[in-house]
XYZ file of C-alpha atoms in Angstrom:
731
model
C 22.328 25.342 -38.586
C 21.929 29.068 -39.191
C 20.572 28.293 -42.683
C 17.757 26.217 -41.181
C 16.946 28.891 -38.599
C 16.081 31.904 -40.761
C 13.284 33.341 -38.589
C 11.815 32.939 -35.077
C 9.028 30.639 -36.278
C 11.494 28.216 -37.919
C 13.555 28.138 -34.736
C 10.471 27.487 -32.610
C 9.285 24.647 -34.863
C 12.698 22.969 -34.722
C 12.758 23.396 -30.945
C 9.273 21.859 -30.622
C 10.228 18.904 -32.834
C 13.369 18.139 -30.804
C 11.588 18.547 -27.466
C 8.597 16.334 -28.271
C 10.717 13.652 -29.983
C 13.181 13.532 -27.089
C 10.358 13.341 -24.516
C 8.719 10.419 -26.336
C 11.997 8.529 -26.766
C 12.935 8.906 -23.106
C 9.325 7.997 -22.287
C 9.798 4.588 -23.913
C 12.664 3.892 -21.518
C 10.656 5.231 -18.549
C 7.748 2.886 -19.287
C 10.147 -0.051 -19.421
C 11.248 0.922 -15.910
C 7.575 1.295 -14.880
C 8.072 5.008 -14.249
C 5.465 7.714 -14.906
C 5.777 9.768 -18.086
C 6.600 12.906 -16.115
C 9.988 11.383 -15.240
C 10.764 11.059 -18.947
C 9.655 14.587 -19.757
C 11.633 16.184 -16.934
C 14.704 14.129 -17.860
C 14.322 15.012 -21.550
C 14.166 18.691 -20.643
C 17.364 18.462 -18.609
C 19.115 16.505 -21.388
C 18.302 19.251 -23.920
C 19.572 21.968 -21.589
C 23.113 23.057 -20.739
C 23.607 20.044 -18.449
C 24.131 17.672 -21.421
C 23.256 18.981 -24.911
C 24.775 22.391 -24.207
C 27.849 20.740 -22.708
C 28.426 18.264 -25.570
C 27.404 20.542 -28.458
C 27.724 24.149 -27.262
C 27.524 25.710 -30.745
C 24.414 23.771 -31.779
C 22.776 24.493 -28.408
C 23.548 28.198 -28.711
C 22.008 28.277 -32.192
C 18.905 26.215 -31.404
C 18.191 27.589 -27.942
C 19.566 31.112 -28.267
C 18.703 33.492 -25.448
C 16.563 35.643 -27.727
C 14.363 32.628 -28.549
C 13.590 31.707 -24.918
C 10.863 34.338 -24.312
C 8.711 32.757 -27.041
C 9.334 29.279 -25.650
C 8.458 30.526 -22.176
C 5.259 32.222 -23.378
C 3.958 29.122 -25.168
C 4.918 26.858 -22.247
C 3.059 29.137 -19.818
C -0.073 28.903 -21.964
C 0.325 25.137 -21.791
C 0.682 25.322 -18.015
C -2.525 27.332 -17.686
C -4.442 24.697 -19.659
C -2.761 21.893 -17.719
C -3.587 23.438 -14.319
C -7.192 23.699 -15.495
C -7.084 19.972 -16.286
C -5.622 19.258 -12.828
C -8.557 21.088 -11.304
C -10.914 18.982 -13.448
C -9.345 15.798 -12.091
C -9.822 16.919 -8.494
C -13.149 15.475 -7.384
C -14.575 17.276 -4.305
C -16.163 13.995 -3.217
C -12.681 12.802 -2.272
C -12.552 15.475 0.395
C -15.797 14.451 2.108
C -16.636 11.585 4.416
C -13.167 10.094 4.720
C -12.969 10.237 8.543
C -10.523 11.711 10.972
C -7.559 9.636 9.735
C -7.315 11.439 6.391
C -7.698 14.824 8.089
C -4.865 14.126 10.544
C -2.547 12.594 7.933
C -3.108 15.271 5.296
C -2.537 18.128 7.710
C 0.505 16.456 9.236
C 1.942 15.832 5.767
C 1.734 19.604 5.167
C 2.824 20.898 8.577
C 5.889 18.658 9.139
C 7.594 19.197 5.731
C 6.668 22.895 5.874
C 8.380 23.210 9.249
C 11.432 21.262 8.109
C 11.604 23.392 4.963
C 11.591 26.496 7.137
C 14.426 25.108 9.276
C 16.369 24.184 6.141
C 15.935 27.767 4.933
C 17.958 28.968 7.932
C 20.915 26.978 6.604
C 20.439 27.654 2.891
C 19.569 31.369 2.962
C 23.079 32.727 3.693
C 24.644 30.242 1.221
C 22.275 30.139 -1.756
C 20.234 33.338 -1.596
C 20.849 37.038 -2.138
C 20.368 39.783 0.395
C 17.761 41.406 -1.839
C 15.422 38.420 -1.248
C 13.390 38.834 1.976
C 14.114 36.047 4.405
C 10.395 35.610 5.108
C 9.580 35.025 1.418
C 12.497 32.580 1.091
C 11.456 30.626 4.207
C 7.792 30.441 3.267
C 8.652 29.326 -0.255
C 10.958 26.534 0.970
C 8.216 25.343 3.273
C 5.705 25.167 0.433
C 8.200 23.513 -1.941
C 8.796 20.747 0.615
C 5.042 20.225 1.147
C 3.989 19.550 -2.453
C 2.518 16.181 -3.482
C 1.983 15.398 -7.180
C -1.717 14.507 -7.147
C -2.048 13.623 -10.884
C 1.089 11.424 -10.919
C -0.031 9.761 -7.684
C -3.440 8.907 -9.138
C -1.788 7.186 -12.108
C 0.639 5.193 -9.930
C -2.193 4.008 -7.679
C -4.264 2.917 -10.666
C -1.413 1.113 -12.440
C -0.403 -0.672 -9.222
C -4.069 -1.609 -8.565
C -3.928 0.151 -5.212
C -6.716 2.637 -5.840
C -9.405 0.270 -4.551
C -7.521 -0.676 -1.388
C -7.669 0.980 2.026
C -4.215 2.482 1.689
C -4.974 3.677 -1.858
C -8.245 5.360 -0.895
C -6.622 7.026 2.119
C -3.616 8.189 0.062
C -5.651 9.747 -2.758
C -7.781 11.587 -0.217
C -4.739 12.960 1.628
C -3.098 13.940 -1.671
C -6.214 15.830 -2.793
C -6.321 17.762 0.489
C -2.569 18.411 0.216
C -2.957 19.732 -3.317
C -5.646 22.230 -2.392
C -3.911 23.321 0.833
C -0.454 23.688 -0.721
C -1.745 25.776 -3.635
C -3.642 28.058 -1.266
C -0.481 28.562 0.807
C 1.558 29.130 -2.333
C -0.919 31.768 -3.518
C -0.380 33.539 -0.210
C 3.415 33.284 -0.553
C 3.353 34.644 -4.109
C 1.123 37.535 -3.089
C 3.585 38.445 -0.318
C 6.560 38.174 -2.673
C 4.871 40.407 -5.266
C 3.493 42.938 -2.795
C 5.365 46.230 -2.542
C 4.546 46.613 1.138
C 2.103 45.800 3.916
C -0.709 47.783 2.320
C -0.206 45.982 -0.992
C -0.299 42.597 0.739
C -3.547 43.492 2.527
C -5.216 44.614 -0.728
C -4.027 41.440 -2.505
C -5.566 39.332 0.268
C -8.873 41.240 0.114
C -9.106 40.921 -3.671
C -8.245 37.207 -3.448
C -11.100 36.615 -0.985
C -13.513 38.519 -3.246
C -12.320 36.496 -6.248
C -12.825 33.156 -4.474
C -16.282 34.207 -3.274
C -17.253 35.218 -6.814
C -16.030 31.922 -8.251
C -17.930 29.887 -5.647
C -21.244 31.776 -5.576
C -21.509 33.261 -9.067
C -19.405 31.292 -11.536
C -19.995 27.836 -10.017
C -23.819 27.869 -10.431
C -23.353 29.074 -14.011
C -20.916 26.225 -14.656
C -23.449 23.752 -13.237
C -26.001 24.853 -15.840
C -23.295 24.770 -18.499
C -22.414 21.223 -17.453
C -26.026 20.065 -17.744
C -26.186 21.411 -21.263
C -22.822 19.837 -22.154
C -24.060 16.454 -20.896
C -27.259 16.509 -22.956
C -27.780 14.545 -26.132
C -26.305 17.391 -28.196
C -22.989 16.816 -26.440
C -20.124 19.225 -25.934
C -20.385 21.723 -28.788
C -17.692 24.122 -29.958
C -19.702 26.999 -28.489
C -19.546 25.414 -25.030
C -15.807 24.818 -25.409
C -15.383 28.458 -26.448
C -17.339 29.686 -23.425
C -15.231 27.505 -21.120
C -11.991 28.806 -22.627
C -13.182 32.393 -22.276
C -13.907 31.732 -18.591
C -10.443 30.185 -18.276
C -8.828 33.297 -19.767
C -10.822 35.644 -17.551
C -10.133 33.623 -14.400
C -6.376 33.415 -15.134
C -6.166 37.105 -16.041
C -8.050 38.060 -12.865
C -5.617 36.243 -10.566
C -2.703 37.781 -12.469
C -4.156 41.294 -11.953
C -4.808 40.577 -8.276
C -1.108 39.817 -7.886
C -1.179 36.048 -7.372
C -0.513 34.127 -10.619
C -2.563 32.998 -13.696
C -2.076 29.342 -12.704
C -4.214 29.786 -9.609
C -7.096 31.107 -11.669
C -6.857 28.148 -14.042
C -6.731 25.637 -11.160
C -9.658 27.300 -9.381
C -11.885 27.199 -12.468
C -11.117 23.513 -13.029
C -11.745 22.675 -9.373
C -15.258 24.190 -9.343
C -16.282 22.593 -12.645
C -19.241 20.145 -12.180
C -17.959 16.569 -11.826
C -21.243 14.683 -11.558
C -21.931 14.679 -15.305
C -19.881 13.771 -18.368
C -19.101 17.436 -19.012
C -15.709 17.433 -17.262
C -14.682 14.161 -18.937
C -15.649 15.366 -22.435
C -13.928 18.692 -21.897
C -10.715 17.037 -20.701
C -10.691 14.712 -23.720
C -10.859 17.710 -26.071
C -8.085 19.687 -24.390
C -5.567 17.329 -22.863
C -3.876 15.655 -25.842
C -2.634 18.915 -27.328
C -1.802 20.360 -23.906
C 0.016 17.284 -22.586
C 1.741 16.071 -25.747
C 2.690 19.407 -27.315
C 2.572 22.243 -24.806
C 3.688 20.582 -21.581
C 6.994 19.193 -22.901
C 7.869 22.776 -23.901
C 7.563 23.721 -20.234
C 9.847 20.838 -19.236
C 12.380 21.866 -21.866
C 12.256 25.469 -20.659
C 12.829 24.191 -17.110
C 15.683 22.026 -18.367
C 17.317 25.043 -20.012
C 17.286 26.710 -16.616
C 18.718 23.639 -14.850
C 22.518 23.865 -14.736
C 23.874 20.751 -13.051
C 27.310 22.225 -13.680
C 26.509 24.813 -10.979
C 26.900 22.009 -8.447
C 30.657 21.995 -9.093
C 31.839 21.477 -5.543
C 31.516 18.933 -2.755
C 29.584 21.490 -0.686
C 27.088 21.912 -3.519
C 26.376 18.184 -3.727
C 26.213 17.900 0.071
C 23.565 20.640 0.168
C 21.677 18.906 -2.652
C 21.784 15.646 -0.708
C 20.606 17.478 2.419
C 17.634 18.897 0.511
C 16.653 15.403 -0.688
C 16.985 13.946 2.831
C 14.918 16.735 4.414
C 12.270 16.436 1.673
C 11.927 12.685 2.236
C 12.041 12.961 6.013
C 9.339 15.619 6.078
C 6.908 14.139 3.593
C 7.527 10.424 4.102
C 8.199 10.666 7.834
C 5.313 13.009 8.595
C 2.786 11.018 6.570
C 3.938 7.600 7.762
C 4.065 8.479 11.482
C 0.665 10.185 11.299
C -0.810 7.157 9.517
C 0.649 4.857 12.171
C -0.797 6.975 14.979
C -4.242 6.758 13.367
C -4.188 2.951 13.532
C -2.557 1.877 10.265
C -0.012 -0.926 10.268
C 3.604 0.070 9.703
C 3.570 -1.495 6.225
C 0.470 0.462 5.203
C 1.795 3.633 6.839
C 5.124 3.273 5.025
C 3.377 2.749 1.680
C 1.306 5.871 2.259
C 4.422 7.854 3.142
C 6.218 6.720 -0.011
C 3.248 7.687 -2.174
C 2.837 11.096 -0.527
C 6.543 11.761 -1.141
C 5.885 11.790 -4.911
C 6.388 15.312 -6.273
C 6.732 15.201 -10.048
C 5.385 17.976 -12.238
C 3.681 19.943 -9.458
C 7.020 20.552 -7.773
C 8.532 21.755 -11.039
C 5.719 24.293 -11.496
C 6.313 25.635 -7.994
C 10.075 25.856 -8.545
C 9.666 27.806 -11.774
C 7.405 30.232 -9.975
C 10.091 30.726 -7.321
C 12.791 31.267 -9.937
C 10.664 33.710 -11.939
C 9.936 35.719 -8.792
C 13.625 35.747 -7.836
C 12.971 33.968 -4.539
C 15.404 31.140 -5.304
C 18.687 31.214 -7.208
C 19.519 29.096 -10.310
C 21.754 26.887 -8.148
C 18.999 26.171 -5.625
C 16.560 25.686 -8.498
C 18.823 22.959 -9.906
C 19.088 21.238 -6.526
C 15.325 21.292 -6.061
C 14.711 19.924 -9.565
C 17.020 17.001 -8.776
C 15.091 16.480 -5.518
C 11.810 16.345 -7.457
C 13.270 13.782 -9.867
C 14.689 11.563 -7.106
C 11.530 11.571 -4.967
C 9.338 10.744 -7.972
C 11.651 8.082 -9.378
C 11.964 6.252 -6.065
C 8.208 5.859 -5.547
C 7.531 2.783 -7.693
C 10.516 0.601 -6.640
C 10.157 1.482 -2.947
C 6.436 0.836 -3.052
C 7.046 -2.597 -4.583
C 9.580 -3.360 -1.840
C 7.706 -2.112 1.223
C 4.213 -3.067 0.082
C 4.813 -6.299 -1.881
C 2.165 -8.105 -3.938
C 1.687 -10.759 -1.228
C 0.686 -8.136 1.321
C -1.617 -6.434 -1.142
C -3.203 -9.814 -1.905
C -4.209 -10.184 1.760
C -5.990 -6.851 1.681
C -7.731 -7.552 -1.611
C -8.797 -10.971 -0.279
C -10.489 -9.353 2.738
C -13.971 -10.097 1.367
C -16.496 -12.927 1.848
C -15.269 -16.263 0.562
C -16.342 -17.223 -2.887
C -18.728 -20.080 -3.559
C -16.688 -23.285 -4.130
C -16.378 -24.409 -7.730
C -18.624 -27.338 -8.711
C -16.930 -30.703 -8.708
C -18.582 -31.832 -11.937
C -16.036 -33.440 -14.233
C -17.314 -31.831 -17.428
C -17.365 -28.224 -16.225
C -15.696 -26.274 -19.039
C -14.294 -22.822 -18.345
C -13.369 -20.403 -21.121
C -11.510 -17.149 -20.519
C -12.137 -14.735 -23.396
C -9.544 -11.946 -23.694
C -11.160 -9.022 -25.519
C -8.969 -6.273 -26.952
C -11.472 -4.597 -29.288
C -15.247 -4.400 -29.318
C -15.608 -6.139 -32.677
C -13.794 -9.289 -31.503
C -16.274 -10.034 -28.699
C -19.324 -11.488 -30.541
C -17.317 -14.137 -32.411
C -15.507 -15.133 -29.220
C -18.667 -15.641 -27.200
C -20.271 -17.561 -30.064
C -17.411 -20.070 -29.989
C -17.025 -20.109 -26.213
C -20.732 -20.696 -25.649
C -20.687 -23.608 -28.083
C -17.655 -25.123 -26.351
C -18.983 -24.704 -22.822
C -22.371 -26.290 -23.422
C -25.791 -25.289 -22.159
C -26.209 -26.614 -18.621
C -25.601 -24.080 -15.824
C -23.386 -26.609 -14.031
C -21.311 -27.259 -17.139
C -20.305 -23.769 -18.297
C -18.285 -20.961 -16.881
C -17.495 -18.076 -19.209
C -15.356 -15.043 -18.347
C -14.737 -11.984 -20.534
C -11.497 -10.225 -19.664
C -10.752 -6.691 -20.819
C -7.243 -5.473 -19.997
C -6.734 -1.729 -20.320
C -3.229 -0.372 -20.972
C -2.155 2.419 -18.607
C -2.263 5.890 -20.009
C -1.039 9.371 -19.142
C -4.433 10.867 -19.984
C -6.074 12.584 -17.056
C -9.556 12.096 -18.562
C -8.952 8.338 -18.370
C -9.147 8.594 -14.581
C -12.205 10.856 -14.524
C -15.576 9.190 -14.135
C -14.041 5.773 -13.321
C -12.106 5.498 -16.590
C -10.949 1.849 -16.386
C -14.425 0.532 -15.527
C -16.011 2.756 -18.137
C -13.642 1.645 -20.903
C -13.975 -1.997 -19.888
C -17.768 -1.882 -19.989
C -17.718 -0.207 -23.422
C -15.377 -2.806 -24.939
C -17.349 -5.752 -23.531
C -20.818 -4.421 -24.443
C -21.069 -6.159 -27.897
C -19.873 -9.439 -26.352
C -22.405 -9.281 -23.547
C -25.189 -8.396 -25.994
C -24.322 -11.435 -28.122
C -24.140 -13.611 -24.999
C -27.674 -12.518 -24.094
C -28.888 -13.560 -27.553
C -27.320 -16.979 -27.028
C -28.664 -17.311 -23.483
C -25.137 -17.555 -22.060
C -24.076 -16.060 -18.746
C -20.751 -14.246 -19.063
C -18.925 -12.681 -16.126
C -16.992 -9.543 -17.130
C -13.602 -8.614 -15.666
C -11.680 -5.413 -16.456
C -8.723 -3.593 -14.953
C -5.634 -1.610 -15.900
C -2.722 -3.842 -16.877
C 0.820 -2.748 -17.779
C 1.725 -6.429 -18.495
C -1.240 -7.992 -20.307
C 0.313 -11.366 -21.135
C 1.272 -12.048 -17.520
C -2.118 -10.943 -16.245
C -3.961 -13.128 -18.762
C -1.972 -16.152 -17.634
C -2.645 -15.374 -14.003
C -6.408 -14.868 -14.496
C -6.490 -18.212 -16.316
C -4.833 -19.873 -13.310
C -7.183 -18.259 -10.792
C -10.329 -19.078 -12.787
C -9.114 -22.611 -13.611
C -9.678 -22.016 -17.303
C -9.782 -24.994 -19.657
C -9.170 -22.693 -22.614
C -7.814 -19.173 -22.991
C -9.383 -17.572 -26.025
C -7.329 -14.671 -27.413
C -8.396 -12.340 -30.194
C -6.081 -10.961 -32.847
C -5.948 -7.885 -35.047
C -3.459 -7.076 -37.754
C -0.325 -5.376 -36.386
C 0.739 -1.999 -37.732
C 4.218 -2.987 -38.922
C 4.128 -6.775 -39.145
C 2.185 -9.648 -40.668
C 2.911 -11.949 -37.723
C -0.127 -13.208 -35.794
C 1.610 -15.470 -33.283
C 3.980 -12.839 -31.952
C 4.029 -10.146 -29.272
C 1.417 -10.586 -26.524
C -0.114 -13.611 -28.255
C 3.271 -15.317 -28.258
C 3.805 -14.556 -24.582
C 0.373 -15.927 -23.637
C 0.871 -19.085 -25.680
C 4.267 -19.562 -24.076
C 3.253 -18.805 -20.492
C -0.326 -19.999 -19.995
C -0.726 -23.216 -18.026
C -3.722 -24.322 -20.051
C -4.677 -24.662 -23.707
C -4.725 -21.433 -25.721
C -6.777 -20.609 -28.789
C -6.132 -17.595 -31.023
C -9.361 -16.691 -32.834
C -9.074 -14.919 -36.172
C -12.722 -13.925 -36.521
C -14.105 -13.428 -40.009
C -17.782 -13.210 -39.106
C -18.338 -16.297 -36.931
C -22.069 -16.522 -36.098
C -22.589 -20.300 -35.862
C -20.522 -23.447 -35.346
C -22.058 -26.114 -37.595
C -19.323 -27.284 -39.962
C -15.704 -27.666 -38.818
C -12.406 -28.395 -40.536
C -9.455 -29.751 -38.544
C -6.137 -30.065 -40.442
C -4.401 -32.979 -38.676
C -0.742 -33.986 -38.695
C -0.577 -35.874 -35.402
C 1.193 -33.345 -33.135
C 0.056 -32.560 -29.591
C -1.299 -29.231 -30.817
C -3.265 -30.947 -33.584
C -4.730 -33.349 -31.026
C -5.760 -30.418 -28.860
C -7.531 -28.847 -31.866
C -9.191 -32.187 -32.528
C -10.328 -32.430 -28.901
C -11.999 -29.032 -29.175
C -13.710 -30.143 -32.386
C -14.924 -33.259 -30.587
C -16.374 -31.105 -27.818
C -18.168 -28.905 -30.360
C -19.565 -32.011 -32.016
C -20.724 -33.273 -28.625
C -22.243 -30.007 -27.385
C -23.844 -28.518 -30.522
C -23.801 -31.367 -33.032
C -21.247 -29.800 -35.377
C -20.015 -31.833 -38.366
C -16.252 -32.392 -38.335
C -13.979 -32.932 -41.325
C -10.457 -34.039 -40.368
C -7.954 -33.282 -43.113
C -4.830 -35.426 -43.132
C -2.230 -34.419 -45.722
C 0.359 -36.974 -46.888
C 3.195 -36.828 -49.313
C 2.438 -38.349 -52.713
C 2.823 -42.204 -52.779
C 2.673 -42.527 -48.966
C -1.101 -42.420 -48.592
C -1.907 -45.871 -47.186
C 0.639 -46.015 -44.372
C 0.058 -42.477 -43.093
C -3.712 -42.771 -43.362
C -3.764 -45.747 -40.982
C -1.792 -43.766 -38.378
C -4.102 -40.782 -38.697
C -7.189 -42.992 -38.343
C -5.807 -44.508 -35.133
C -5.137 -41.012 -33.703
C -8.641 -39.833 -34.592
C -10.221 -42.948 -33.085
C -8.228 -42.353 -29.906
C -9.559 -38.797 -29.549
C -13.169 -39.731 -30.280
C -13.062 -43.073 -28.413
C -15.762 -43.620 -25.804
C -18.116 -40.861 -27.004
C -21.635 -42.203 -27.257
C -25.093 -40.770 -27.643
C -26.244 -37.181 -27.389
C -25.296 -34.642 -29.946
C -22.301 -36.613 -31.106
C -24.574 -39.222 -32.687
C -26.058 -36.501 -34.877
C -22.643 -35.258 -35.926
C -20.847 -36.373 -39.018
C -17.124 -37.050 -38.431
C -15.097 -37.674 -41.578
C -11.370 -38.341 -42.026
C -10.238 -36.989 -45.382
C -6.783 -37.993 -46.607
C -5.233 -35.996 -49.472
C -1.878 -36.070 -51.207
C -0.022 -32.766 -51.411
C 3.548 -31.539 -51.217
C 2.491 -28.633 -48.957
C 0.175 -29.366 -46.003
C -0.502 -25.648 -45.559
C -1.603 -25.207 -49.165
C -3.815 -28.295 -48.953
C -5.479 -26.941 -45.807
C -6.063 -23.601 -47.527
C -7.688 -25.294 -50.543
C -9.989 -27.330 -48.315
C -10.949 -24.331 -46.163
C -12.661 -22.769 -49.199
C -15.391 -25.450 -49.202
C -17.867 -23.653 -46.944
C -16.756 -24.327 -43.367
C -17.819 -22.162 -40.420
C -14.572 -22.637 -38.509
C -11.121 -24.097 -39.099
C -9.276 -25.431 -36.035
C -5.544 -25.846 -36.585
C -2.729 -26.678 -34.182
C 0.385 -24.558 -33.929
C 3.170 -26.119 -35.958
C 5.693 -25.577 -38.698
C 3.859 -28.074 -40.937
C 0.991 -25.567 -41.256
C 3.315 -22.588 -41.619
C 2.582 -21.561 -38.039
C 5.287 -21.106 -35.437
C 5.270 -19.269 -32.110
C 7.795 -16.469 -32.163
C 8.106 -13.158 -30.380
C 9.069 -11.296 -33.542
C 8.610 -12.210 -37.170
C 8.832 -10.858 -40.685
C 7.077 -13.727 -42.485
C 3.292 -13.850 -42.761
C 1.542 -17.093 -41.718
C -0.026 -18.080 -45.051
C -2.740 -20.279 -43.535
C -3.973 -17.389 -41.381
C -3.711 -14.767 -44.093
C -5.278 -16.903 -46.830
C -8.047 -18.698 -44.924
C -11.416 -17.281 -46.082
C -13.312 -18.352 -42.959
C -12.870 -17.931 -39.219
C -9.833 -19.715 -37.849
C -8.827 -20.966 -34.379
C -5.108 -21.559 -33.875
C -4.641 -23.948 -30.932
C -1.656 -24.401 -28.665
C -1.735 -27.428 -26.361
C -0.412 -27.050 -22.827
C 2.252 -29.610 -22.030
C 2.962 -29.664 -18.263
C 6.119 -31.692 -18.676
C 7.650 -29.269 -21.169
C 10.317 -26.898 -19.869
C 8.880 -23.433 -19.774
C 9.291 -20.186 -17.904
C 6.916 -19.776 -14.939
C 3.775 -17.926 -15.979
C 2.842 -15.659 -13.089
C 4.086 -12.096 -13.184
C 5.321 -10.299 -10.080
C 1.770 -8.987 -9.684
C 0.271 -12.499 -9.790
C -0.695 -12.730 -6.107
C -2.552 -9.441 -6.416
C -4.678 -10.743 -9.233
C -5.075 -14.138 -7.625
C -6.601 -12.693 -4.498
C -8.714 -10.125 -6.300
C -10.128 -12.580 -8.816
C -10.552 -15.444 -6.397
C -12.638 -13.120 -4.272
C -15.136 -12.603 -7.102
C -18.240 -14.715 -6.313
C -18.797 -17.805 -8.427
C -22.523 -18.280 -8.785
C -22.551 -21.394 -10.884
């Protein structure tokens, strides 16, 4: 170990590697548990500290995280915190604080006052047991009050978005109260820090005066300058490096100013971010440039530094754990109880009030920043620091499961359904509905070309939906400027442009989805889709097409599913249908029949038989084809050419590949082992028909209601059902 660590830079690089890798690995587990990334990063920091790594491998821990190396780690992590607090200020939209009514004012103030008061009372009990006589009781009491009052605004915004609560009444009210809480709590904390740093009454007065002058200068001098800067950054030239440099210089000056005043650099960073113009794309572009490096590299260093200061071994007695439990109970009672009761008194139902209380009780990263400030200033001891870190973890971890229990999907569905009833669906028998699931921009045009041809041309006979599911992210810029809607519109733009060329009306849908396969199946149910059209793009580590999300959709959807491998589909005139007689092959044949009927496409049906068995098998194939096309008369089908082609070949898949090279626009093939296609969650074998086919290909899975299968809807199904059913149907 000592050989590897031959200078401070080598040690720091090894530390950074371990910290980031550990945070990402724990993050994979956290996402499985539907927990925010901050839980993983805090946990990873504690695991790398003396509570686990130092306990199991004391020599390695002493070498890697030696005391002399911690100042560098602290310095870099504090730079990361300054940038992160600037990003938090960027996320805070002042519009959230206006026009929300008396309810948000009452709840937000109550959710500060009640936990602050309880924290002060708790300080009476903790001060003689966990503090030193050198710490002023007033500073200790005020700090405990602030620490109990914190709400993690950025984590809360992500939870609300992922749970699809942001557009509901309780979501809008919660995000408003959290924004007010954030601003209020940081102002109070600035006051507490100034008192703790002041050498006397005169020093405290001067700190207050300078703080007021600083705030006035930021509001009336810097803010107008930033508005002009934002206009320039939103112009066609975009955000240049010069503008980024000017912004960073302002960040440094603002942070340095608050440090000189006697508050803390973090307040200067937060203040600058809060007054940044939000009405243009300047804030969004700036956040995109800064946040990846700050959040992925710098912020985990802060968590690791906090973890190195968290000694769970200090809680080595029953009294210690009892006090820790008391802190958690008081924290939950103050934040949850104060918010929930205030919400109830303002007219909210108990279920809504409880959900709001649970959300406001989320502390996360913001609490950890406050606790490190208290430890650095000597206001709290390492033992109390450890207890408070555990409290922050518990209150953040409990948010998602408690929210799912108290505010279940069924109740959320009622709120989302509180809109005018949709127009009833037409009763016409030949209405054909296609749900197109768009993952990437380039897959949209081919999808709508096929869907439009399948659905037909009459307004009463077509219903096309384009669904864009957006994976949740830890990026703050994602939530600025209506990130989900913005990303959804961008991904669907090429599809909608192609639909306009074809004269097809497509209704776009987009939302954040942590479980895309379940949500696709549920949207298909709500929209009564006749076909779910899924796109595909080559995986990073596998050659399998019919695996992963595609597999889950094909397994769970209660309708036919088509996987489109688009290789430049612009027209549907000449079709090839490899046919072996399975239910999936018949479903592919039925789609080909519909294309022949709607757009007059020519259909070649390829039936492959083993050598010397041609006559018997050909008769069976002809009967199956006649059954599918039976009863179709007139219209476009008369103009279509339908041919059954029987060939002898030992390998049906190879025969289909050979035939596909004869100039077809689209090949429709049913899922089945005979074509080298099998649905499987994981796979190491490439599907040769898909990989070798030179033209666009549609892999079809037929829905069999009688087949034993797992139920399709996800736990969030009622939410989507209500939200999507509420969308007007204008056909």
